[in-house]
Tab-separated table of C-alpha atoms in Angstrom:
chain	number	residue	atom	x	y	z
A	21	MET	CA	-0.042	0.003	0.061
A	22	GLY	CA	1.086	3.703	0.263
A	23	PHE	CA	-0.409	6.990	-0.987
A	24	SER	CA	-2.669	6.794	-4.085
A	25	ASP	CA	-2.517	9.473	-6.714
A	26	ALA	CA	-5.541	11.242	-5.226
A	27	ASP	CA	-3.783	11.143	-1.807
A	28	LEU	CA	-0.620	12.740	-3.377
A	29	ALA	CA	-2.778	15.434	-5.082
A	30	ALA	CA	-4.389	16.113	-1.753
A	31	ILE	CA	-1.045	16.433	0.072
A	32	TRP	CA	0.399	18.822	-2.546
A	33	LEU	CA	-2.676	20.887	-2.545
A	34	THR	CA	-2.735	21.082	1.211
A	35	LEU	CA	0.902	22.233	1.248
A	36	ARG	CA	0.130	24.851	-1.437
A	37	LEU	CA	-2.946	26.097	0.473
A	38	ALA	CA	-1.095	26.433	3.696
A	39	GLY	CA	1.802	28.228	1.987
A	40	VAL	CA	-0.269	30.736	0.245
A	41	THR	CA	-2.388	31.226	3.369
A	42	THR	CA	0.604	31.685	5.591
A	43	LEU	CA	2.165	34.255	3.280
A	44	LEU	CA	-1.024	36.288	3.139
A	45	LEU	CA	-1.629	35.981	6.823
A	46	LEU	CA	1.840	37.388	7.642
A	47	LEU	CA	1.125	40.317	5.500
A	48	ILE	CA	-2.420	40.951	6.713
A	49	GLY	CA	-1.831	39.891	10.402
A	50	ALA	CA	1.368	41.972	11.043
A	51	PRO	CA	-0.345	45.450	10.833
A	52	ILE	CA	-3.287	44.107	12.770
A	53	ALA	CA	-1.024	42.727	15.459
A	54	TRP	CA	1.043	45.987	15.500
A	55	TRP	CA	-2.019	48.007	15.932
A	56	LEU	CA	-3.416	45.845	18.597
A	57	ALA	CA	-0.078	45.890	20.557
A	58	HIS	CA	0.212	49.629	20.471
A	59	THR	CA	-3.277	51.165	20.326
A	60	ARG	CA	-5.208	52.754	23.243
A	61	SER	CA	-8.273	52.977	21.181
A	62	LEU	CA	-11.688	51.848	22.334
A	63	TRP	CA	-11.631	49.524	19.363
A	64	LYS	CA	-8.944	47.340	20.726
A	65	GLY	CA	-11.390	45.115	22.426
A	66	PRO	CA	-13.803	44.528	19.582
A	67	VAL	CA	-11.105	44.021	17.053
A	68	GLY	CA	-9.176	41.607	19.268
A	69	ALA	CA	-12.432	39.798	19.869
A	70	LEU	CA	-13.114	39.558	16.140
A	71	VAL	CA	-9.639	38.222	15.301
A	72	ALA	CA	-9.953	35.533	18.081
A	73	LEU	CA	-13.457	34.344	16.837
A	74	PRO	CA	-12.201	31.336	14.866
A	75	LEU	CA	-10.645	30.074	18.144
A	76	VAL	CA	-14.073	29.458	19.622
A	77	LEU	CA	-16.393	29.166	16.751
A	78	PRO	CA	-17.164	25.767	15.206
A	79	PRO	CA	-15.773	25.586	11.646
A	80	THR	CA	-19.152	24.717	10.447
A	81	VAL	CA	-20.445	28.209	11.463
A	82	LEU	CA	-17.694	29.849	9.537
A	83	GLY	CA	-18.128	27.499	6.608
A	84	PHE	CA	-21.818	28.140	6.654
A	85	TYR	CA	-21.670	31.827	6.543
A	86	LEU	CA	-18.765	31.827	4.043
A	87	LEU	CA	-20.969	29.764	1.657
A	88	LEU	CA	-23.609	32.161	1.954
A	89	ALA	CA	-21.713	35.254	1.688
A	90	MET	CA	-19.532	34.008	-1.195
A	91	GLY	CA	-22.667	32.681	-2.971
A	92	PRO	CA	-24.513	34.517	-5.902
A	93	GLN	CA	-26.870	36.353	-3.381
A	94	GLY	CA	-24.179	37.068	-0.823
A	95	PRO	CA	-22.363	40.370	-0.647
A	96	VAL	CA	-18.875	38.798	-1.360
A	97	GLY	CA	-20.287	36.769	-4.176
A	98	GLN	CA	-21.850	39.761	-5.781
A	99	PHE	CA	-18.593	41.624	-5.546
A	100	THR	CA	-16.534	38.896	-7.052
A	101	GLN	CA	-18.985	38.526	-9.855
A	102	TRP	CA	-18.748	42.275	-10.354
A	103	LEU	CA	-15.101	41.883	-10.574
A	104	GLY	CA	-15.589	39.237	-13.179
A	105	ILE	CA	-13.820	36.296	-11.296
A	106	GLY	CA	-16.976	34.509	-10.652
A	107	LEU	CA	-17.882	32.756	-7.389
A	108	LEU	CA	-15.428	31.747	-4.828
A	109	PRO	CA	-16.799	28.353	-3.397
A	110	PHE	CA	-15.373	25.271	-4.898
A	111	SER	CA	-12.261	27.009	-5.893
A	112	PHE	CA	-8.596	27.157	-4.655
A	113	ALA	CA	-9.081	31.005	-4.016
A	114	GLY	CA	-12.211	30.302	-2.074
A	115	LEU	CA	-10.117	28.016	0.193
A	116	VAL	CA	-7.559	30.589	0.647
A	117	VAL	CA	-10.113	33.254	1.722
A	118	ALA	CA	-11.648	30.881	4.143
A	119	SER	CA	-8.304	29.827	5.497
A	120	VAL	CA	-7.127	33.238	6.044
A	121	PHE	CA	-10.196	33.896	8.265
A	122	TYR	CA	-9.795	30.549	9.853
A	123	SER	CA	-6.000	30.782	10.853
A	124	LEU	CA	-6.050	34.536	11.593
A	125	PRO	CA	-5.686	34.327	15.387
A	126	PHE	CA	-2.793	31.755	15.052
A	127	VAL	CA	-0.718	34.349	13.285
A	128	VAL	CA	-2.007	37.581	14.847
A	129	GLN	CA	-1.584	36.457	18.507
A	130	PRO	CA	2.049	35.369	18.590
A	131	LEU	CA	2.931	38.507	16.675
A	132	GLN	CA	1.003	40.763	18.992
A	133	ASN	CA	2.831	39.009	21.888
A	134	ALA	CA	6.078	39.675	20.336
A	135	PHE	CA	5.366	43.335	19.652
A	136	GLU	CA	4.120	43.763	23.086
A	137	GLY	CA	7.133	42.098	24.509
A	138	LEU	CA	9.212	44.539	22.578
A	139	GLY	CA	7.473	47.622	24.029
A	140	SER	CA	7.820	51.163	22.838
A	141	ARG	CA	10.926	52.088	24.737
A	142	PRO	CA	13.437	50.731	22.282
A	143	LEU	CA	11.726	52.455	19.514
A	144	GLU	CA	11.596	55.823	21.198
A	145	VAL	CA	15.392	55.487	22.073
A	146	ALA	CA	16.155	54.671	18.391
A	147	ALA	CA	14.047	57.644	17.363
A	148	THR	CA	15.928	60.029	19.649
A	149	LEU	CA	19.070	58.672	18.005
A	150	ARG	CA	17.506	59.728	14.718
A	151	ALA	CA	16.834	56.437	13.253
A	152	GLY	CA	14.026	56.692	10.609
A	153	PRO	CA	10.934	54.418	10.596
A	154	VAL	CA	12.392	52.132	7.978
A	155	ASP	CA	15.675	51.900	9.897
A	156	ARG	CA	13.834	51.181	13.177
A	157	LEU	CA	11.628	48.445	11.503
A	158	PHE	CA	14.729	46.591	9.961
A	159	SER	CA	17.238	47.117	12.603
A	160	LEU	CA	15.140	46.812	15.582
A	161	VAL	CA	11.620	45.420	15.263
A	162	LEU	CA	12.216	42.574	12.813
A	163	PRO	CA	15.399	41.184	14.444
A	164	LEU	CA	13.977	41.520	18.104
A	165	THR	CA	10.479	39.907	17.170
A	166	ARG	CA	12.011	37.114	15.064
A	167	SER	CA	10.803	34.283	17.114
A	168	GLY	CA	7.385	35.770	17.213
A	169	TRP	CA	7.291	35.826	13.434
A	170	LEU	CA	8.522	32.133	13.375
A	171	SER	CA	5.790	31.074	15.750
A	172	ALA	CA	3.189	32.966	13.856
A	173	ALA	CA	4.278	31.346	10.487
A	174	ILE	CA	4.451	27.877	11.857
A	175	LEU	CA	1.298	27.970	13.804
A	176	GLY	CA	-0.526	29.518	10.740
A	177	PHE	CA	0.780	27.028	8.319
A	178	ALA	CA	0.089	23.959	10.653
A	179	HIS	CA	-3.401	25.077	11.630
A	180	THR	CA	-4.301	25.562	7.834
A	181	VAL	CA	-2.898	22.022	7.066
A	182	GLY	CA	-5.206	20.688	9.810
A	183	GLU	CA	-8.312	22.542	8.568
A	184	PHE	CA	-11.340	20.353	8.063
A	185	GLY	CA	-14.699	21.748	8.631
A	186	VAL	CA	-14.514	24.852	6.624
A	187	VAL	CA	-13.009	23.199	3.591
A	188	LEU	CA	-15.676	20.397	3.805
A	189	MET	CA	-18.355	23.034	3.663
A	190	ILE	CA	-17.284	25.315	0.917
A	191	GLY	CA	-14.668	23.058	-0.952
A	192	GLY	CA	-16.896	20.705	-2.844
A	193	ASN	CA	-14.339	17.978	-2.731
A	194	ILE	CA	-12.871	18.454	-6.212
A	195	PRO	CA	-9.563	16.473	-6.609
A	196	GLY	CA	-6.638	18.711	-7.274
A	197	ALA	CA	-8.726	21.907	-6.616
A	198	THR	CA	-10.288	21.632	-3.183
A	199	GLN	CA	-9.704	18.129	-1.901
A	200	VAL	CA	-7.329	18.545	0.836
A	201	ILE	CA	-5.818	15.914	3.156
A	202	SER	CA	-8.342	16.191	5.949
A	203	VAL	CA	-11.221	15.797	3.555
A	204	GLN	CA	-9.454	12.954	1.739
A	205	ILE	CA	-9.081	11.161	5.050
A	206	TYR	CA	-12.779	11.715	5.842
A	207	ASP	CA	-13.534	10.302	2.377
A	208	HIS	CA	-11.545	7.170	3.143
A	209	VAL	CA	-13.330	6.693	6.395
A	210	GLU	CA	-16.710	7.242	4.912
A	211	ALA	CA	-15.877	4.726	2.053
A	212	MET	CA	-14.840	2.329	4.798
A	213	ASP	CA	-11.351	2.178	3.384
A	214	TYR	CA	-9.518	2.232	6.798
A	215	THR	CA	-6.119	1.206	5.337
A	216	GLN	CA	-5.860	4.253	3.238
A	217	ALA	CA	-7.353	6.340	6.034
A	218	HIS	CA	-4.506	5.136	8.338
A	219	TRP	CA	-1.757	6.060	5.767
A	220	LEU	CA	-2.828	9.586	5.449
A	221	SER	CA	-3.888	10.032	9.232
A	222	ALA	CA	-0.669	8.654	10.595
A	223	SER	CA	1.304	11.073	8.290
A	224	MET	CA	-0.770	13.953	9.426
A	225	LEU	CA	-0.095	12.984	13.113
A	226	ILE	CA	3.713	12.700	12.607
A	227	PHE	CA	3.742	15.927	10.692
A	228	SER	CA	1.922	17.903	13.356
A	229	PHE	CA	3.889	16.407	16.116
A	230	VAL	CA	7.256	17.295	14.405
A	231	VAL	CA	6.006	20.890	13.679
A	232	LEU	CA	5.088	21.556	17.232
A	233	LEU	CA	8.203	19.868	18.614
A	234	LEU	CA	10.292	22.222	16.328
A	235	LEU	CA	8.272	25.163	17.648
A	236	TYR	CA	8.730	24.215	21.230
A	237	SER	CA	12.367	23.376	21.073
A	238	PHE	CA	12.908	26.735	19.287
A	239	ASN	CA	11.024	28.599	21.655
A	240	ARG	CA	12.736	27.322	24.639
A	241	ARG	CA	16.070	28.579	23.408
A	242	THR	CA	14.715	32.091	22.722
A	243	ARG	CA	12.180	32.146	25.528
A	244	VAL	CA	9.263	33.654	23.645
A	245	ILE	CA	5.827	32.607	24.651
A	246	LEU	CA	3.435	31.251	22.137
B	28	MET	CA	-32.352	21.792	5.447
B	29	SER	CA	-29.043	22.616	6.607
B	30	ILE	CA	-26.280	20.308	7.608
B	31	GLN	CA	-27.139	18.433	10.739
B	32	PRO	CA	-24.482	17.554	13.085
B	33	ASN	CA	-24.221	13.804	13.833
B	34	SER	CA	-24.335	13.809	17.586
B	35	LEU	CA	-25.316	10.926	19.596
B	36	PRO	CA	-28.676	11.426	21.204
B	37	THR	CA	-28.599	12.625	24.672
B	38	ARG	CA	-30.517	10.226	26.870
B	39	GLN	CA	-33.768	12.092	27.684
B	40	ALA	CA	-34.105	12.041	31.458
B	41	GLY	CA	-35.303	8.595	31.545
B	42	ARG	CA	-38.478	8.735	33.549
B	43	ALA	CA	-38.942	5.018	33.754
B	44	TRP	CA	-35.575	3.293	34.670
B	45	PRO	CA	-33.971	5.235	37.453
B	46	CYS	CA	-37.140	5.227	39.295
B	47	ALA	CA	-37.763	1.714	38.588
B	48	ARG	CA	-34.373	0.710	40.140
B	49	ARG	CA	-34.946	2.862	43.269
B	50	SER	CA	-38.119	1.108	43.746
B	51	SER	CA	-36.363	-2.146	44.750
B	52	GLY	CA	-35.340	-0.330	47.854
B	53	PRO	CA	-37.276	-0.298	51.160
B	54	TRP	CA	-40.810	0.521	50.447
B	55	GLN	CA	-42.150	1.228	53.762
B	56	GLY	CA	-39.940	4.193	54.484
B	57	LEU	CA	-41.319	6.150	51.475
B	58	SER	CA	-43.894	8.723	51.833
B	59	PRO	CA	-47.176	7.834	50.219
B	60	LEU	CA	-46.657	10.499	47.553
B	61	LEU	CA	-43.263	9.162	46.555
B	62	LEU	CA	-44.572	5.719	46.499
B	63	GLY	CA	-47.485	6.760	44.299
B	64	LEU	CA	-45.031	8.387	41.901
B	65	CYS	CA	-42.901	5.453	41.723
B	66	GLY	CA	-45.827	3.175	41.195
B	67	LEU	CA	-46.600	5.299	38.093
B	68	CYS	CA	-43.072	5.092	36.974
B	69	LEU	CA	-43.187	1.322	37.214
B	70	THR	CA	-46.230	0.832	35.145
B	71	SER	CA	-45.056	3.247	32.423
B	72	GLY	CA	-41.612	1.581	32.625
B	73	THR	CA	-42.912	-1.796	31.619
B	74	LEU	CA	-44.677	-0.184	28.519
B	75	ALA	CA	-42.475	2.617	27.359
B	76	ALA	CA	-38.766	2.318	26.478
B	77	GLU	CA	-36.287	4.322	24.501
B	78	VAL	CA	-34.485	3.425	21.254
B	79	ARG	CA	-31.578	4.997	19.506
B	80	VAL	CA	-31.694	5.214	15.866
B	81	ALA	CA	-28.947	5.954	13.350
B	82	VAL	CA	-30.597	7.467	10.289
B	83	ALA	CA	-29.176	8.181	6.774
B	84	ALA	CA	-29.228	12.148	6.102
B	85	ASN	CA	-31.603	11.661	3.216
B	86	PHE	CA	-34.353	10.291	5.316
B	87	ALA	CA	-34.121	13.161	7.969
B	88	LEU	CA	-37.485	14.679	7.134
B	89	PRO	CA	-39.725	11.616	6.812
B	90	MET	CA	-38.036	10.147	9.986
B	91	GLN	CA	-39.148	13.210	12.054
B	92	GLN	CA	-42.765	12.659	11.041
B	93	ILE	CA	-42.373	8.827	11.646
B	94	VAL	CA	-40.755	9.252	14.991
B	95	ALA	CA	-43.554	11.744	16.182
B	96	GLU	CA	-46.161	9.218	14.957
B	97	PHE	CA	-44.339	6.281	16.506
B	98	GLU	CA	-44.057	7.939	19.895
B	99	ARG	CA	-47.698	9.007	19.853
B	100	SER	CA	-48.995	5.634	19.019
B	101	THR	CA	-46.745	3.272	21.008
B	102	GLY	CA	-45.661	5.414	24.036
B	103	HIS	CA	-41.976	4.482	23.152
B	104	ARG	CA	-39.381	7.188	22.674
B	105	ALA	CA	-36.888	7.404	19.880
B	106	GLY	CA	-33.598	9.369	19.650
B	107	VAL	CA	-32.449	10.078	16.201
B	108	SER	CA	-28.801	10.631	15.008
B	109	LEU	CA	-28.388	11.814	11.486
B	110	GLY	CA	-25.265	11.191	9.392
B	111	GLY	CA	-23.817	9.760	6.239
B	112	THR	CA	-24.211	6.067	5.974
B	113	GLY	CA	-20.540	5.547	5.980
B	114	LYS	CA	-19.962	7.510	9.036
B	115	LEU	CA	-22.783	5.862	10.785
B	116	PHE	CA	-21.505	2.515	9.787
B	117	ALA	CA	-18.106	3.398	11.183
B	118	GLN	CA	-19.535	4.554	14.489
B	119	ILE	CA	-21.642	1.413	14.800
B	120	SER	CA	-18.717	-0.924	14.019
B	121	HIS	CA	-16.775	0.873	16.863
B	122	GLY	CA	-19.433	0.667	19.505
B	123	ALA	CA	-21.794	3.586	19.093
B	124	PRO	CA	-24.785	2.850	21.177
B	125	PHE	CA	-27.296	2.666	18.402
B	126	GLU	CA	-30.001	0.071	18.295
B	127	VAL	CA	-31.585	0.525	14.973
B	128	PHE	CA	-29.967	1.520	11.627
B	129	LEU	CA	-31.728	3.105	8.739
B	130	ALA	CA	-29.089	3.133	6.046
B	131	ALA	CA	-29.177	4.884	2.542
B	132	ASP	CA	-28.116	1.595	0.977
B	133	GLN	CA	-27.976	-2.106	1.283
B	134	ARG	CA	-24.314	-2.505	1.652
B	135	ALA	CA	-23.770	-1.110	5.161
B	136	PRO	CA	-26.408	-3.135	6.734
B	137	ALA	CA	-25.337	-6.294	4.975
B	138	ARG	CA	-21.768	-5.631	6.134
B	139	LEU	CA	-23.027	-5.309	9.686
B	140	VAL	CA	-24.877	-8.535	9.486
B	141	ALA	CA	-21.827	-10.305	8.154
B	142	GLU	CA	-19.760	-8.831	10.960
B	143	GLY	CA	-22.235	-10.012	13.582
B	144	LYS	CA	-23.287	-6.635	14.709
B	145	ALA	CA	-26.807	-6.814	13.414
B	146	LEU	CA	-29.578	-9.382	13.219
B	147	ALA	CA	-29.814	-10.906	9.665
B	148	ASP	CA	-33.527	-11.598	9.814
B	149	SER	CA	-34.403	-8.050	10.901
B	150	ARG	CA	-33.093	-6.575	7.532
B	151	PHE	CA	-35.610	-5.044	5.101
B	152	THR	CA	-35.954	-2.366	2.650
B	153	TYR	CA	-37.873	0.465	4.172
B	154	ALA	CA	-37.725	2.845	1.241
B	155	ARG	CA	-36.771	3.182	-2.284
B	156	GLY	CA	-34.998	6.381	-2.977
B	157	ARG	CA	-35.769	8.622	-5.823
B	158	LEU	CA	-33.355	10.974	-7.476
B	159	VAL	CA	-34.258	14.435	-8.696
B	160	LEU	CA	-32.132	17.064	-10.561
B	161	TRP	CA	-32.835	20.343	-8.813
B	162	SER	CA	-32.201	23.949	-9.037
B	163	SER	CA	-33.019	26.712	-6.712
B	164	GLN	CA	-33.849	28.907	-9.911
B	165	PRO	CA	-37.490	28.692	-10.723
B	166	ASP	CA	-37.180	28.427	-14.532
B	167	LEU	CA	-33.948	26.691	-15.058
B	168	LEU	CA	-35.157	23.122	-15.477
B	169	ASP	CA	-38.100	21.778	-17.518
B	170	ALA	CA	-39.496	18.562	-18.291
B	171	ASP	CA	-36.638	17.290	-20.390
B	172	ALA	CA	-33.890	18.942	-18.495
B	173	SER	CA	-32.584	20.745	-21.524
B	174	ALA	CA	-30.247	22.929	-19.207
B	175	LEU	CA	-28.506	19.806	-18.212
B	176	GLN	CA	-28.238	18.416	-21.952
B	177	GLN	CA	-26.891	21.735	-23.142
B	178	GLY	CA	-24.510	22.471	-20.376
B	179	ARG	CA	-26.298	25.691	-19.414
B	180	PHE	CA	-24.834	25.813	-15.980
B	181	SER	CA	-21.342	26.416	-14.328
B	182	ARG	CA	-21.720	24.051	-11.368
B	183	LEU	CA	-23.495	20.641	-11.050
B	184	ALA	CA	-23.539	19.303	-7.461
B	185	ILE	CA	-23.713	15.586	-6.700
B	186	ALA	CA	-23.185	13.667	-3.551
B	187	ASN	CA	-19.820	11.996	-3.258
B	188	PRO	CA	-20.316	8.870	-5.401
B	189	ARG	CA	-17.662	6.875	-3.537
B	190	VAL	CA	-19.542	7.076	-0.275
B	191	ALA	CA	-23.068	8.181	-0.964
B	192	PRO	CA	-25.528	5.924	-2.861
B	193	TYR	CA	-27.355	8.937	-4.316
B	194	GLY	CA	-24.158	10.273	-5.686
B	195	ALA	CA	-23.433	6.837	-7.318
B	196	ALA	CA	-26.859	6.878	-8.796
B	197	ALA	CA	-26.380	10.391	-10.087
B	198	LEU	CA	-23.082	9.296	-11.742
B	199	ALA	CA	-24.909	6.358	-13.339
B	200	VAL	CA	-27.505	8.885	-14.813
B	201	LEU	CA	-24.922	11.117	-16.171
B	202	GLU	CA	-23.210	8.232	-17.760
B	203	GLY	CA	-26.242	6.760	-19.121
B	204	LEU	CA	-27.145	10.089	-20.705
B	205	GLY	CA	-23.607	10.220	-22.134
B	206	LEU	CA	-23.057	13.605	-20.386
B	207	LEU	CA	-20.472	12.515	-17.988
B	208	GLU	CA	-17.360	13.636	-19.871
B	209	MET	CA	-19.008	17.012	-20.639
B	210	VAL	CA	-20.066	17.819	-17.050
B	211	ARG	CA	-16.962	16.355	-15.143
B	212	PRO	CA	-15.060	19.739	-15.046
B	213	LYS	CA	-18.269	21.282	-13.578
B	214	LEU	CA	-18.838	18.725	-10.885
B	215	VAL	CA	-18.754	19.521	-7.158
B	216	GLN	CA	-19.332	17.005	-4.592
B	217	GLY	CA	-21.105	17.235	-1.216
B	218	GLU	CA	-20.120	14.730	1.442
B	219	ASN	CA	-23.664	13.472	1.538
B	220	ILE	CA	-26.986	14.396	0.028
B	221	ALA	CA	-27.707	17.036	2.815
B	222	GLN	CA	-24.657	19.022	1.794
B	223	THR	CA	-25.379	18.616	-1.850
B	224	TYR	CA	-28.670	20.154	-1.267
B	225	GLN	CA	-27.086	23.023	0.614
B	226	PHE	CA	-24.701	23.708	-2.409
B	227	VAL	CA	-27.775	24.083	-4.553
B	228	ALA	CA	-29.937	25.934	-2.050
B	229	SER	CA	-27.406	28.552	-1.531
B	230	GLY	CA	-27.055	29.087	-5.274
B	231	ASN	CA	-23.431	28.162	-5.414
B	232	ALA	CA	-24.177	25.409	-7.729
B	233	GLU	CA	-26.947	25.978	-10.314
B	234	LEU	CA	-27.947	22.368	-10.472
B	235	GLY	CA	-27.623	19.295	-8.281
B	236	PHE	CA	-28.827	15.687	-7.857
B	237	VAL	CA	-30.643	15.484	-4.681
B	238	ALA	CA	-33.156	13.125	-2.908
B	239	ARG	CA	-36.632	13.710	-4.087
B	240	SER	CA	-37.651	13.871	-0.366
B	241	GLN	CA	-35.560	16.932	0.163
B	242	VAL	CA	-37.492	19.131	-2.332
B	243	MET	CA	-40.886	17.592	-2.708
B	244	ARG	CA	-43.905	17.604	-0.265
B	245	ASP	CA	-46.867	15.501	-1.183
B	246	GLY	CA	-45.925	15.473	-4.750
B	247	GLN	CA	-45.410	19.326	-4.859
B	248	LEU	CA	-42.052	20.962	-5.578
B	249	GLN	CA	-41.336	23.287	-2.773
B	250	ALA	CA	-38.976	25.732	-4.348
B	251	GLY	CA	-37.047	26.241	-7.582
B	252	SER	CA	-37.345	24.042	-10.512
B	253	ALA	CA	-36.666	20.145	-10.887
B	254	TRP	CA	-36.422	17.306	-13.345
B	255	PRO	CA	-37.583	14.060	-11.612
B	256	VAL	CA	-35.035	11.453	-12.899
B	257	PRO	CA	-36.629	8.348	-14.415
B	258	GLU	CA	-35.938	5.333	-12.369
B	259	ARG	CA	-34.709	3.317	-15.293
B	260	LEU	CA	-31.552	5.606	-15.578
B	261	HIS	CA	-29.965	4.217	-12.432
B	262	PRO	CA	-29.800	1.165	-10.356
B	263	PRO	CA	-32.486	1.122	-7.654
B	264	LEU	CA	-31.787	3.082	-4.551
B	265	ARG	CA	-32.837	0.534	-1.989
B	266	GLN	CA	-32.472	1.809	1.621
B	267	ASP	CA	-32.242	-0.997	4.165
B	268	ALA	CA	-33.175	-0.945	7.884
B	269	VAL	CA	-31.561	-3.326	10.377
B	270	LEU	CA	-31.819	-4.277	14.080
B	271	LEU	CA	-28.340	-3.808	15.734
B	272	LEU	CA	-27.162	-6.142	18.269
B	273	ARG	CA	-27.529	-3.678	21.028
B	274	GLY	CA	-31.261	-3.322	20.380
B	275	LYS	CA	-32.016	-7.077	20.420
B	276	ASP	CA	-33.705	-6.942	23.783
B	277	ASN	CA	-35.251	-3.439	23.561
B	278	PRO	CA	-38.895	-3.621	22.859
B	279	ALA	CA	-38.926	-0.096	21.526
B	280	ALA	CA	-36.198	-1.128	18.780
B	281	ARG	CA	-38.403	-3.943	17.642
B	282	ALA	CA	-41.407	-1.909	17.852
B	283	LEU	CA	-39.794	0.885	15.692
B	284	LEU	CA	-38.926	-1.569	13.012
B	285	ALA	CA	-42.455	-2.892	13.079
B	286	PHE	CA	-43.933	0.496	12.860
B	287	LEU	CA	-41.586	1.229	9.803
B	288	ARG	CA	-43.438	-1.513	7.933
B	289	SER	CA	-46.852	-0.276	8.966
B	290	GLU	CA	-49.267	1.476	6.664
B	291	ALA	CA	-49.069	4.665	8.580
B	292	ALA	CA	-45.373	4.878	8.065
B	293	GLY	CA	-45.700	3.808	4.546
B	294	SER	CA	-47.863	6.640	3.630
B	295	ILE	CA	-45.452	9.105	5.345
B	296	ILE	CA	-42.542	7.629	3.385
B	297	GLN	CA	-44.556	7.875	0.050
B	298	SER	CA	-45.593	11.454	0.760
B	299	PHE	CA	-42.058	12.389	0.625
B	300	GLY	CA	-41.538	10.933	-2.771
B	301	TYR	CA	-39.879	7.542	-1.784
B	302	GLY	CA	-40.996	4.251	-3.336
B	303	LEU	CA	-41.935	1.293	-1.082
């Protein structure tokens, strides 16, 4: 036995999805995390709560509303149709959008922790030494929060790989386009094909353990909390 | 109908059993009121019992009515868990506390019988499923489904043919009509017939093969437009029920299976568009 062609396609698709999602999340999440770490606005609470929602919501809630929102009658669906790119459900782009929502807290929160840990003092000192914003970003913020970025990237990636409920609800189970590993495993189990299910499940288990092991051993050295 | 979680039924605070057990204690010490109450529990305990039923997703709506009728006429109670047949099969083979299984096919019940987890002589076909091509748009489908024939749609939803009998039947229809290769790039798959319905109901797929029971009530289409698929286009969708080993000694389990064969249940089943 081993992986079938469909299994391999699912693995490749999942890695691609997690990669694209993680990149996007770092771009979107960093400004949000920065703002959350430094703002004194009254909006800090509501925005923080919004970002954290996927931590407590069942993926079916997210998947259900995404399906409605991205459908032909939904606001997102009407917008994407107006743009001429059609509807997002059942497409790779749709999975990326869903995954960005779904994994947002896993990227924002480690970054926010790192930014808060940095504090504003080093930045003020650098500013009095006439370091410009770009200089402060590259010589201070990025190096000092490196482990926060690493945690965010690894968690965002791993969480997207493990996504199930949302992709099941808006994916449509299309091989090569939306059939990710977790859905493929579910398929095997439903089809009573437990041998194939074991192959993929065991790989996921080992992958997840290794990722978290790397994360924890790295974090122990640099002492940054998750 | 939206996707229903497949949760195990929570045991309704069983009026009968805990009380019946307590009644074996010292009777004299109890106040007359409590005694009377327990007496009441005992009598209803001998008559009414509770049965846990695992039901294939496509049969959700008729089952609601059947259970209501069953509870009213027998006094027994039935807790229903909905799910895909494959998932329910997996749960049952791994010890889920179901006592009766209403599958969407014949394969899963037969396998449970072969594995000694269900009683062979209890197996029977409770309904014959009917397939319908459905759209939530009121004017897309007509009597000869020209929208399907001419490919006037961008997404066609079917249940996953590998695991769902309705999906396999849909595939057979497309193959029989010689349309499979044409529609293949437009196919999306729901994990079961309930999710397939959701894809079409939300408008994300213009067309979808769903169970007739999901869109018809008393022979009337509830919304959108539909093409009832002629039965000769696919192998029959026989849905089998079986008594599971756990329900062997439960009078409510046997009563439910008997009720499923009754005329009352039969007319409910037919009113949802199933054959018998």
